Structure formats: C-alpha cells, structure tokens
Amino acid sequence: MPIYEYQCEKCHHCFEVLVFSSDDETATCPECSHRRVKRLLSSTCFIGSSGGSGCSKSAPKGFS
Ligand SMILES: [Zn+2]
C-alpha cells in the first residue's frame, strides 16, 4: 500500500501516512494537529537524511 509524505504548512513537520483508500485528504500533522498539510510528490524531506529528523531545518524559508 502506498505511503505518502506530507509536510505541515504550519510547523513544517514532515510525516508519512499510510493511505488505505482516498482518505489522504484527512491527514493531520502529528506534531501540532494542524489540518493544512501538503502532500509531497517525492521524498523531498528525506533527501540526504538518514535519521529523518532534520526535516524542519531544510524547510524553505518564507514558505507560506
Ligand atoms: Zn504541524
């Protein structure tokens, strides 16, 4: 089953969501419970990262 990656538009936290059906629009940020998250088309957040915890550092500044 597909795993989609999302990034929170509020705190820029990246997280993965297992998608069982078309429920992907219901994803919420696990860090701040913000509902406005965007789905990433690729592993943008995890490029060059082995731990996957450096996500917020690589978030683009000025992003809104
Ligand atoms: Zn968040």
GROMACS .gro file of C-alpha atoms and ligand atoms in nm:
model
   65
    1MET     CA    1   0.000   0.000   0.000
    2PRO     CA    2   0.124   0.348  -0.071
    3ILE     CA    3   0.289   0.567   0.185
    4TYR     CA    4   0.250   0.935   0.120
    5GLU     CA    5   0.468   1.201   0.269
    6TYR     CA    6   0.319   1.520   0.396
    7GLN     CA    7   0.452   1.845   0.529
    8CYS     CA    8   0.262   2.057   0.774
    9GLU     CA    9   0.202   2.409   0.648
   10LYS     CA   10   0.213   2.545   0.999
   11CYS     CA   11   0.517   2.391   1.164
   12HIS     CA   12   0.677   2.234   0.854
   13HIS     CA   13   0.694   1.897   1.022
   14CYS     CA   14   0.722   1.612   0.776
   15PHE     CA   15   0.546   1.285   0.830
   16GLU     CA   16   0.436   0.978   0.644
   17VAL     CA   17   0.085   0.848   0.616
   18LEU     CA   18  -0.022   0.503   0.511
   19VAL     CA   19  -0.302   0.551   0.265
   20PHE     CA   20  -0.556   0.274   0.254
   21SER     CA   21  -0.802   0.446   0.026
   22SER     CA   22  -0.869   0.801  -0.082
   23ASP     CA   23  -0.861   0.928   0.273
   24ASP     CA   24  -0.535   1.112   0.221
   25GLU     CA   25  -0.710   1.446   0.238
   26THR     CA   26  -0.779   1.385   0.604
   27ALA     CA   27  -0.416   1.381   0.707
   28THR     CA   28  -0.328   1.599   1.003
   29CYS     CA   29   0.004   1.699   1.149
   30PRO     CA   30   0.106   1.468   1.436
   31GLU     CA   31   0.307   1.748   1.594
   32CYS     CA   32   0.058   2.032   1.614
   33SER     CA   33  -0.264   1.872   1.484
   34HIS     CA   34  -0.281   2.129   1.211
   35ARG     CA   35  -0.502   2.012   0.928
   36ARG     CA   36  -0.345   2.204   0.648
   37VAL     CA   37  -0.077   1.976   0.523
   38LYS     CA   38   0.054   1.938   0.174
   39ARG     CA   39   0.138   1.612   0.014
   40LEU     CA   40   0.487   1.582  -0.115
   41LEU     CA   41   0.541   1.434  -0.456
   42SER     CA   42   0.867   1.271  -0.364
   43SER     CA   43   1.099   1.213  -0.072
   44THR     CA   44   1.185   1.581  -0.061
   45CYS     CA   45   1.204   1.594   0.314
   46PHE     CA   46   1.431   1.298   0.346
   47ILE     CA   47   1.692   1.363   0.082
   48GLY     CA   48   2.035   1.319   0.231
   49SER     CA   49   1.888   1.242   0.567
   50SER     CA   50   1.944   0.907   0.732
   51GLY     CA   51   1.766   0.989   1.054
   52GLY     CA   52   1.473   1.174   0.907
   53SER     CA   53   1.475   1.423   1.193
   54GLY     CA   54   1.640   1.712   1.012
   55CYS     CA   55   1.330   1.795   0.820
   56SER     CA   56   1.241   2.126   0.975
   57LYS     CA   57   1.588   2.259   0.916
   58SER     CA   58   1.552   2.212   0.543
   59ALA     CA   59   1.212   2.373   0.520
   60PRO     CA   60   1.222   2.664   0.277
   61LYS     CA   61   1.225   2.999   0.445
   62GLY     CA   62   0.942   3.229   0.358
   63PHE     CA   63   0.718   2.942   0.283
   64SER     CA   64   0.356   3.024   0.331
   65ZN      ZN   65   0.240   2.087   1.231
   0.00000   0.00000   0.00000
